[in-house]
Coordinates of C-alpha atoms and ligand atoms in Angstrom, one line a residue:
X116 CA 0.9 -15.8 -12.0
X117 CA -2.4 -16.6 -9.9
X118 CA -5.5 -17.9 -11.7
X119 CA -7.0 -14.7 -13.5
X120 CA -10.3 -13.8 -13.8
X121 CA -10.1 -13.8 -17.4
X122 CA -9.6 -17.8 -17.1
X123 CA -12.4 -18.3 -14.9
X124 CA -15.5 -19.4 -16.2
X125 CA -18.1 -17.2 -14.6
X126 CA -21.0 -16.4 -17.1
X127 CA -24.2 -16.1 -15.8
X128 CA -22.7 -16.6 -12.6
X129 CA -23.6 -15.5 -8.7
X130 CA -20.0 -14.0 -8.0
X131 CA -18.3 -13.1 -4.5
X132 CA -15.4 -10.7 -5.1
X133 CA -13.1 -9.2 -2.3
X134 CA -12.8 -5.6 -3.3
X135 CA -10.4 -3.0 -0.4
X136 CA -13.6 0.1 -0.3
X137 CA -10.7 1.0 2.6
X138 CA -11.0 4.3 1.9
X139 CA -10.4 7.8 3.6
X140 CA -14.0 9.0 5.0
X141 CA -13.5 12.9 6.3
X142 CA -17.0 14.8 7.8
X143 CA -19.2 12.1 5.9
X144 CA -17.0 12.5 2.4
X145 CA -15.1 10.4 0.9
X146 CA -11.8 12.1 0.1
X147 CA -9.9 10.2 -2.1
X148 CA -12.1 7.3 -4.3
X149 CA -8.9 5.4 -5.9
X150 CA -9.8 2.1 -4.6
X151 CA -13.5 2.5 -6.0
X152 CA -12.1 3.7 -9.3
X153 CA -9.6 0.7 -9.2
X154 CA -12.4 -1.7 -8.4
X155 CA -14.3 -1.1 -11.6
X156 CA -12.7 -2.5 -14.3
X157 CA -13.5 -6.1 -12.7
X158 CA -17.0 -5.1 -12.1
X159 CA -17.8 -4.3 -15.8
X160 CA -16.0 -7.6 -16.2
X161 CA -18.4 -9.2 -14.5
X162 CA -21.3 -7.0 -15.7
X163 CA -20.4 -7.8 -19.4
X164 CA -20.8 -11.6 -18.4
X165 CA -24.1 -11.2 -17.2
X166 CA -22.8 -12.0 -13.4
X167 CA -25.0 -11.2 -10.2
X168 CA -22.3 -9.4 -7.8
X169 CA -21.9 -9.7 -4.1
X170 CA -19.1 -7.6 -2.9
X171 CA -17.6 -8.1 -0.1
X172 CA -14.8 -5.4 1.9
X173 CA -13.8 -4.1 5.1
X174 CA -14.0 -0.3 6.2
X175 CA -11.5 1.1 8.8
X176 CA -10.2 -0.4 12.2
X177 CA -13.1 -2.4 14.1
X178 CA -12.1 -3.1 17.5
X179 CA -15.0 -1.8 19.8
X180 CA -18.8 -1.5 19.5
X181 CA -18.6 2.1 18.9
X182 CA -16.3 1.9 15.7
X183 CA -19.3 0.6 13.8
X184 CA -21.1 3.8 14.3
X185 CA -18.1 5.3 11.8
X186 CA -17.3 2.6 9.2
X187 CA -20.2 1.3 7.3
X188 CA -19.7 0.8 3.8
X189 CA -23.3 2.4 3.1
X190 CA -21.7 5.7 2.0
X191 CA -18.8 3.4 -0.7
X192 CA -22.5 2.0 -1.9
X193 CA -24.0 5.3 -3.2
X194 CA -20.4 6.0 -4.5
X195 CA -20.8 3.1 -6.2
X196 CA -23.8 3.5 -7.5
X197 CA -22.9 7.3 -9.3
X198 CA -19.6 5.7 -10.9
X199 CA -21.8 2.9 -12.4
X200 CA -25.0 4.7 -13.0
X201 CA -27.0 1.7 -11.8
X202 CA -28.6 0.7 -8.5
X203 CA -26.2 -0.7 -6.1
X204 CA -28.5 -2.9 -3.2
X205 CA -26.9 -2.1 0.3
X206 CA -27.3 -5.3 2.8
X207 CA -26.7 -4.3 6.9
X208 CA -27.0 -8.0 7.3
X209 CA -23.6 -10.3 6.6
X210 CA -23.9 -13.7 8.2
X211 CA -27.8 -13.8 8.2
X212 CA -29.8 -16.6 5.9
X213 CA -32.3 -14.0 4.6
X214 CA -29.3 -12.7 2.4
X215 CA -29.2 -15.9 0.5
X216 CA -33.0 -15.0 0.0
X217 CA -31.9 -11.5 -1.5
X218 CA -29.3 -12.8 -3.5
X219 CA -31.4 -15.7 -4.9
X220 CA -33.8 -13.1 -6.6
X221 CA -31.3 -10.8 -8.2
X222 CA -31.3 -10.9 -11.4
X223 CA -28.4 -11.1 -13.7
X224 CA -26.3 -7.6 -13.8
X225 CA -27.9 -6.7 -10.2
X226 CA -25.0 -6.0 -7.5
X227 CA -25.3 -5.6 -4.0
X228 CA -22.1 -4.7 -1.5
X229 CA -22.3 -6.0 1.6
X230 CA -21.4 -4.7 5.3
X231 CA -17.7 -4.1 6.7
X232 CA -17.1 -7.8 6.7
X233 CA -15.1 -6.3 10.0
X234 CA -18.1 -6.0 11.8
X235 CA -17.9 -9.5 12.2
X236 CA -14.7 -9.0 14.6
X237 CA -17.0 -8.0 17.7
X238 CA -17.2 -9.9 19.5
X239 CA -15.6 -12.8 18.1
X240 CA -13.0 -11.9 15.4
X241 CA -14.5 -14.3 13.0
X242 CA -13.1 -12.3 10.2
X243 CA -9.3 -12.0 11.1
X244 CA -9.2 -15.4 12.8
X245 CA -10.7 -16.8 9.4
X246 CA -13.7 -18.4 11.0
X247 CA -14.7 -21.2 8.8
X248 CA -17.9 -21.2 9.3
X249 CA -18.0 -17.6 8.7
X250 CA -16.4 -18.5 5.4
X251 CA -18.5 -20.9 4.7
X252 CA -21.3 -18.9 4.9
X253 CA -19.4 -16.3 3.0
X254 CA -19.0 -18.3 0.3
X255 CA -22.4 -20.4 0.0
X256 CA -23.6 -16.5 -1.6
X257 CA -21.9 -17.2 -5.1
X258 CA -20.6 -19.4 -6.9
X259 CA -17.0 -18.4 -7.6
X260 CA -15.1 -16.4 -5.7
X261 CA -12.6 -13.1 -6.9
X262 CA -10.1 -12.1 -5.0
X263 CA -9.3 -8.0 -6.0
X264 CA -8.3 -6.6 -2.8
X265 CA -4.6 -6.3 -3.1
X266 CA -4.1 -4.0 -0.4
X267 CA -5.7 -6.5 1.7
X268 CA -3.9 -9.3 0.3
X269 CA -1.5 -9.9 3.2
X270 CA -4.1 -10.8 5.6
X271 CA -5.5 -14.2 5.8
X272 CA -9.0 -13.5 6.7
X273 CA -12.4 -14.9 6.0
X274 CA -13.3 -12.8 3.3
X275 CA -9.7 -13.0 1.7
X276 CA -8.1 -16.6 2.6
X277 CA -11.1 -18.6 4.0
X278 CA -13.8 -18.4 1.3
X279 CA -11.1 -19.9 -1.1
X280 CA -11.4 -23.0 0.6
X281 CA -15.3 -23.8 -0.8
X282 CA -15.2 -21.9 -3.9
X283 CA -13.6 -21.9 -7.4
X284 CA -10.9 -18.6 -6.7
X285 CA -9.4 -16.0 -8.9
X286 CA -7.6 -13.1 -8.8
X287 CA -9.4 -10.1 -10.2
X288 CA -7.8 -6.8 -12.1
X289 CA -6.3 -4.9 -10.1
X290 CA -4.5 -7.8 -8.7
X291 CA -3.1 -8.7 -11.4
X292 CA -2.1 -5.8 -11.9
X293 CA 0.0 -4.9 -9.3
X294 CA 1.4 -8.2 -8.9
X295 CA 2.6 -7.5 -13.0
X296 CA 3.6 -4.6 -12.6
X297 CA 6.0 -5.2 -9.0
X298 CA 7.2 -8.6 -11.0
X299 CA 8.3 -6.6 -14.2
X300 CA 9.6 -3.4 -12.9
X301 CA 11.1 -4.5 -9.1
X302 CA 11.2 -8.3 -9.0
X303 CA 13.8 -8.3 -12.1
X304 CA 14.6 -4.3 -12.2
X305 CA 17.0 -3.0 -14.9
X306 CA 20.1 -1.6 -13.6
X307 CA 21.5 0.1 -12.3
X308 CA 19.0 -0.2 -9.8
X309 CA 18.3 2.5 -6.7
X310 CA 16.1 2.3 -3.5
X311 CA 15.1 5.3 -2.5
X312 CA 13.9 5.1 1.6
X313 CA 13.0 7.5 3.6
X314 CA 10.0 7.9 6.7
X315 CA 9.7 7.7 10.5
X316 CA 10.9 4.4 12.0
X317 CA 13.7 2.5 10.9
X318 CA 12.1 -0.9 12.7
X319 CA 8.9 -0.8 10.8
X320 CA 11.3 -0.5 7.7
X321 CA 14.3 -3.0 8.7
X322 CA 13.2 -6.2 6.9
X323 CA 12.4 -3.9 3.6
X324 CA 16.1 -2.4 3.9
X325 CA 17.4 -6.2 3.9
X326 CA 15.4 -7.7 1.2
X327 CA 16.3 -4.6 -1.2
X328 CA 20.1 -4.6 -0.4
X329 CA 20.2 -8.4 -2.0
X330 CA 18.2 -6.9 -5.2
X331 CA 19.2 -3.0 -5.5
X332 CA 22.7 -1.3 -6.8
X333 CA 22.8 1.9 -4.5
X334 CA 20.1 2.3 -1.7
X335 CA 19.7 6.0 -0.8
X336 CA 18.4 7.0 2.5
X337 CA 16.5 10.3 4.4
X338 CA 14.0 10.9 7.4
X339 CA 13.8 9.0 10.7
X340 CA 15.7 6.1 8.6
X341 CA 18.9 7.9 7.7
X342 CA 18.7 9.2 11.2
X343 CA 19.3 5.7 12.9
X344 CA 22.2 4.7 10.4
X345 CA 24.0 8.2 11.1
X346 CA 23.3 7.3 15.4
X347 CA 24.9 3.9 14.4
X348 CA 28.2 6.0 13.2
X349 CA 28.5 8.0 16.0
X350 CA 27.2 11.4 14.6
X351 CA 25.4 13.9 16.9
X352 CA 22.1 13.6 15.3
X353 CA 20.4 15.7 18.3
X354 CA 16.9 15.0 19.1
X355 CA 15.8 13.7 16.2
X356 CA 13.7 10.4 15.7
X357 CA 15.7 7.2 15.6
X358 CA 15.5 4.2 17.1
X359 CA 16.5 4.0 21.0
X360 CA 17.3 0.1 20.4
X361 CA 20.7 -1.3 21.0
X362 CA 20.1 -4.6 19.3
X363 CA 18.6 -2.5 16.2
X364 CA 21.6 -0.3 16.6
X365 CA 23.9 -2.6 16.2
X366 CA 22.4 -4.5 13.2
X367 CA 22.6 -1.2 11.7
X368 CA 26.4 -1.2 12.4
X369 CA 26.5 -4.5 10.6
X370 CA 24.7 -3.8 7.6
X371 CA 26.5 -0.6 7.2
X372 CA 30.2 -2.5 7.1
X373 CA 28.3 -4.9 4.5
X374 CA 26.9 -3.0 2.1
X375 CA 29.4 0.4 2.0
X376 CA 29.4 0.4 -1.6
X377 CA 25.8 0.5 -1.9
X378 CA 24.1 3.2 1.0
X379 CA 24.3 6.2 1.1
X380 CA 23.2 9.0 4.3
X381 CA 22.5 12.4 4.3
X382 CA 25.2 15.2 3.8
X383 CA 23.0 18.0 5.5
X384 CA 19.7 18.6 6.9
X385 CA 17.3 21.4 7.5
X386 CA 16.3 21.3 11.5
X387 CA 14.0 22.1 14.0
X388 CA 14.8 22.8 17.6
X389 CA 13.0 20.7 20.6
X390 CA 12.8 23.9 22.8
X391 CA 11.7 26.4 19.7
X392 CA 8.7 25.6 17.3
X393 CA 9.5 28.8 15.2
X394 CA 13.7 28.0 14.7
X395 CA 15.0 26.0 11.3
X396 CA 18.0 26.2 10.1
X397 CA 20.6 24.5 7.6
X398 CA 23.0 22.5 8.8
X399 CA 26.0 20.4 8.0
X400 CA 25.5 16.4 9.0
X401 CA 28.7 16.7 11.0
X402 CA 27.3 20.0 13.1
X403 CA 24.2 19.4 14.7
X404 CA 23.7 20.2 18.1
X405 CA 21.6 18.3 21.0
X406 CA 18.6 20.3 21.0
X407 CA 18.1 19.9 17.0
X408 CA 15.7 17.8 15.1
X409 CA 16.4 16.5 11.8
X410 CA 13.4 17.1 9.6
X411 CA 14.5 17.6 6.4
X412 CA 17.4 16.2 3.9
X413 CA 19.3 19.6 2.6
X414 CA 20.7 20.9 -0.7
X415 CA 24.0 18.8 -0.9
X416 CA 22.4 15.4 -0.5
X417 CA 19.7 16.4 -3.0
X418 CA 22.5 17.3 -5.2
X419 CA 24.3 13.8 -4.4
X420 CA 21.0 11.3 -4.6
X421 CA 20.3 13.5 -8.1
X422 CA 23.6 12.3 -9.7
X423 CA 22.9 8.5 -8.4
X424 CA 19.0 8.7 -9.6
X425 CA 20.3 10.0 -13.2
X426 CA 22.7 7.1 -13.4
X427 CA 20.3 4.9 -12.5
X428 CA 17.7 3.0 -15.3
X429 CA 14.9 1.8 -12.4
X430 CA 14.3 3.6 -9.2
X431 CA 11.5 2.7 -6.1
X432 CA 10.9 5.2 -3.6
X433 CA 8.9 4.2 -0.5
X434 CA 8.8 6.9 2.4
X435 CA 9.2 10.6 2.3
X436 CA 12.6 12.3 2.6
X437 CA 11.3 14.5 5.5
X438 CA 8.3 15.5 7.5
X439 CA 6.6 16.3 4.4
X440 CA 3.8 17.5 5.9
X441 CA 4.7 20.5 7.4
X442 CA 6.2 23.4 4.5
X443 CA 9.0 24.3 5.9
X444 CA 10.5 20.7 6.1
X445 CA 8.8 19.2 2.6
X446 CA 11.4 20.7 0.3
X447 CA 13.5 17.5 0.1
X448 CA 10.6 15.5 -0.7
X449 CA 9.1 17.8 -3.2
X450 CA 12.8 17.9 -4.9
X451 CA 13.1 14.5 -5.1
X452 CA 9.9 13.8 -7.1
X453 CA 10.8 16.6 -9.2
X454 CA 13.8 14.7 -10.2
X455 CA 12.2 11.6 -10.6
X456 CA 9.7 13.1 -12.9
X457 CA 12.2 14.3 -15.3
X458 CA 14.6 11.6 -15.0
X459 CA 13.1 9.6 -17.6
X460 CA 14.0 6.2 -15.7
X461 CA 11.7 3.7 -14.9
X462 CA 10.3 4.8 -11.5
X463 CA 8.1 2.8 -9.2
X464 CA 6.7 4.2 -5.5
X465 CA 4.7 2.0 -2.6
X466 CA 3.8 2.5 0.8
X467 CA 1.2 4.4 2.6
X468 CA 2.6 7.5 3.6
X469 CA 4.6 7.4 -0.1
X470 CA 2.1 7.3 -2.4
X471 CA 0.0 10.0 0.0
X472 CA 3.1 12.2 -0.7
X473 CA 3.1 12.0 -4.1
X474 CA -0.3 12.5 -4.7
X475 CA -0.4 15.7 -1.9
X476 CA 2.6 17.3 -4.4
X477 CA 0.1 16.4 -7.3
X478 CA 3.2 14.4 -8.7
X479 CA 1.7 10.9 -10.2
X480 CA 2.5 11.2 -13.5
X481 CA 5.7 11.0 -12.2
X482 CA 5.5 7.6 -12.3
X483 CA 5.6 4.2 -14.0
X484 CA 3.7 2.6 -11.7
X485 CA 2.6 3.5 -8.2
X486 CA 1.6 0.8 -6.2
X487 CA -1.3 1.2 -3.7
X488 CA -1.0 -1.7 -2.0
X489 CA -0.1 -0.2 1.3
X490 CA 1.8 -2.8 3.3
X491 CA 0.8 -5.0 1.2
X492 CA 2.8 -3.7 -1.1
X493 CA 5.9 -4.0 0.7
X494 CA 5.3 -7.1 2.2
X495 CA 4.9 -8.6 -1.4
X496 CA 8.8 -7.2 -2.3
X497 CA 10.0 -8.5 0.8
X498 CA 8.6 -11.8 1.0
X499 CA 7.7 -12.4 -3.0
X500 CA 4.7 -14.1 -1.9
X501 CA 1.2 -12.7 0.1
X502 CA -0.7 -15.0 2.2
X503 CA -3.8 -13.3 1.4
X504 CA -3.6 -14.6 -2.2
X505 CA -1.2 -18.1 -1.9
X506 CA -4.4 -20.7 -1.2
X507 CA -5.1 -19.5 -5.0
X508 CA -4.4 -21.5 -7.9
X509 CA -1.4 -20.8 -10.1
X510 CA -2.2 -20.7 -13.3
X511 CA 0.7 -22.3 -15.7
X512 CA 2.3 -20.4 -19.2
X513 CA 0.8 -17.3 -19.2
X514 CA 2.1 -14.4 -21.4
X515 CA 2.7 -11.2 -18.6
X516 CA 0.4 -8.5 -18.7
X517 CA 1.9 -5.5 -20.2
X518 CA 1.2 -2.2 -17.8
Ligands
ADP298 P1 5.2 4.5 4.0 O1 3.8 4.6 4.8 O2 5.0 4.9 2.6 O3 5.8 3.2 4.2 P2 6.5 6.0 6.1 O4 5.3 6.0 7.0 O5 7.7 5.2 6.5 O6 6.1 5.7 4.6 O7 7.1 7.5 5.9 C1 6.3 8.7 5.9 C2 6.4 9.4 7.3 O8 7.7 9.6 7.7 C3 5.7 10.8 7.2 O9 4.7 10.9 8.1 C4 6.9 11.7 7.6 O10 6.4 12.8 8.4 C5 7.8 10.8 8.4 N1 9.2 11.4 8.4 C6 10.0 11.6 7.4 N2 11.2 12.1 7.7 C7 11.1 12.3 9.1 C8 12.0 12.8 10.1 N3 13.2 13.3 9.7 N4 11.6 12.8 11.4 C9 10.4 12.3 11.7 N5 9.5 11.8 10.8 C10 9.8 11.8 9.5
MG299 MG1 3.3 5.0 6.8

């Protein structure tokens, strides 16, 4: 495990931590304030040791002038502020001396969160390229630096990677937890041990398919995912989304004749029509015709993944088993976390659009653990490292956290 915060000696110290305030921002609102929540148990941390905080975090996708106008953290300050029931300072200003100033005559408790440390990409990218002078003014405001932005941890950016490099680093919390919790329940699973993948595009998901077929006992697949496999064997599978690449196709082939034990496809699927927004119908795998769309897995193979699921003792589900989002095609998805929750197994979910699913069906305590990592998330059970948190120290015999 990575130096904790609990090992770090910050008492009465000026600490930088890396929070991810990425959150969704609809009309001026923010609609779902998980990260914030997450955020806070290091914060009280840091307030019960008499700290003076300067948060750092980004905001949304800063790649023009204009995208400023949109993502400033201002409104995940007075958020802030309510959850804590103190004054949270707000600073515009990110790379400017007078912040030092500000800083210098906090007092001890005070916290202040800083600006979208993405502004800094226009015009220069000095956060994603890691600028190092950018993180070496980033650092010089603290003393000790926390790193607690797991969803960000596979970036190596100024405010993530390159303030390491001039101050003492930790992980914080909510790291921690998440790198516990994916060690205990996915790095070294009980088995029988299912992977349950569904989603859009079967390239964005290739790599995650490869590293789980080393670790996982049966690997279960629906959406645009089980689409491509049943293209690579041939079956009509109409107009529905899968991948158009012959390369991919054929690696598909090949992982198919490797693993036959271990996958299984869909039996049936509810469809759509390309010429017809109104037509759905049930249909057999083996009878769909060019003009349907696959949107949805159908009775049969909710039936089949059941019986594999209740023979199972750990299960991670990342993607949705259909287009989720429209009524008439979430069914298999709905199902699916129905069966989880009552299975009684140890059941993990991460990704994106996955753990949006599951809370849209209102279905978290469903779950073990659900990671909200994002990508990060799944580039952590891929790789079994994340470059947003490897220039920080391990820290050696450690009992593991229990979550
Ligand atoms: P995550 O973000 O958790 O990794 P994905 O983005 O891969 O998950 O999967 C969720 C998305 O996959 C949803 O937007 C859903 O509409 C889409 N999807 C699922 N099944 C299908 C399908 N049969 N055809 C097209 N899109 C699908
Ligand atoms: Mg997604």
């Amino acid at each position: 495990m990575k130096k904790r915060l609990e090992k770090m000696d910050v008492k009465e110290k000026t600490v930088v931590v890396r929070f991810d305030y990425n959150v969704p921002i609809v009309n001026n609102e923010i609609i779902d304030d998980t990260k914030i929540i997450t955020s806070l148990d290091t914060i009280h941390y840091l307030l019960k040791n008499n700290c003076k905080i300067v948060i750092l975090s980004h905001l949304g996708k800063i790649q023009k002038e204009e995208d400023k106008k949109n993502n400033s953290l201002a409104i995940v300050a007075a958020k802030l502020k309510n959850l804590l029931n103190q004054e949270v300072y707000f600073s515009h200003n990110l790379l400017d001396p007078e912040l030092l100033e500000r800083i210098k005559i906090m007092i001890p408790k005070d916290i202040i969160l800083l600006e979208n440390t993405r502004f800094l990409d226009i015009p220069n990218k000095l956060e994603s390229n890691c600028d190092i002078q950018t993180s070496s003014f980033l650092a010089s405001l603290g003393e000790v630096f926390v790193m607690d932005a797991f969803a960000s941890a596979h970036r190596a950016h100024a405010s993530t990677v390159g303030i390491t490099k001039f101050l003492p680093s930790c992980i914080g919390f909510s790291v921690e937890r998440e790198l516990s919790a994916l060690n205990k329940f996915l790095m070294s699973p009980k088995r029988p041990f299912t992977v349950i993948m569904g989603g859009a595009k079967v390239e964005d998901k290739l790599e995650l398919i490869e590293a789980m077929l080393l670790k996982c006992d049966h690997l279960l697949l629906a959406g645009g995912l089980a689409n491509s496999f049943l293209k690579a064997l041939n079956f009509n599978i109409g107009a529905s989304l899968a991948t158009k690449n012959a390369k991919t196709i054929e690696k598909l082939k090949n992982i198919l004749l490797n693993n036959r034990d271990k996958i299984s496809l869909p039996l049936d699927a509810i469809v759509g029509s390309s010429y017809d927004k109104t037509y759905t119908r049930y249909k057999k795998i083996n009878e769909i015709t060019d003009n349907e769309i696959i949107y949805d897995i159908g009775v049969k193979t909710i039936e089949k993944y059941k019986s594999i699921i209740l023979k199972s003792e750990t299960i991670f589900l990342n993607g949705t088993m259909g287009v989720y989002e429209d009524y008439r095609y979430s069914n298999g998805t709905k199902e699916i976390l129905q069966i989880l929750k009552e299975s009684q197994k140890i059941v993990v979910a991460g990704g994106g659009d996955s753990v949006s699913s599951v809370k849209h069906f209102g279905f978290n305590d469903a779950f073990t653990y659900l990671s909200c990592g994002g990508g990060a998330t799944l580039e952590y059970l891929i790789h079994g490292h994340l470059i947003g948190i490897d220039s920080i120290m391990e820290e050696e015999n450690i009992e593991i956290l229990d979550v």
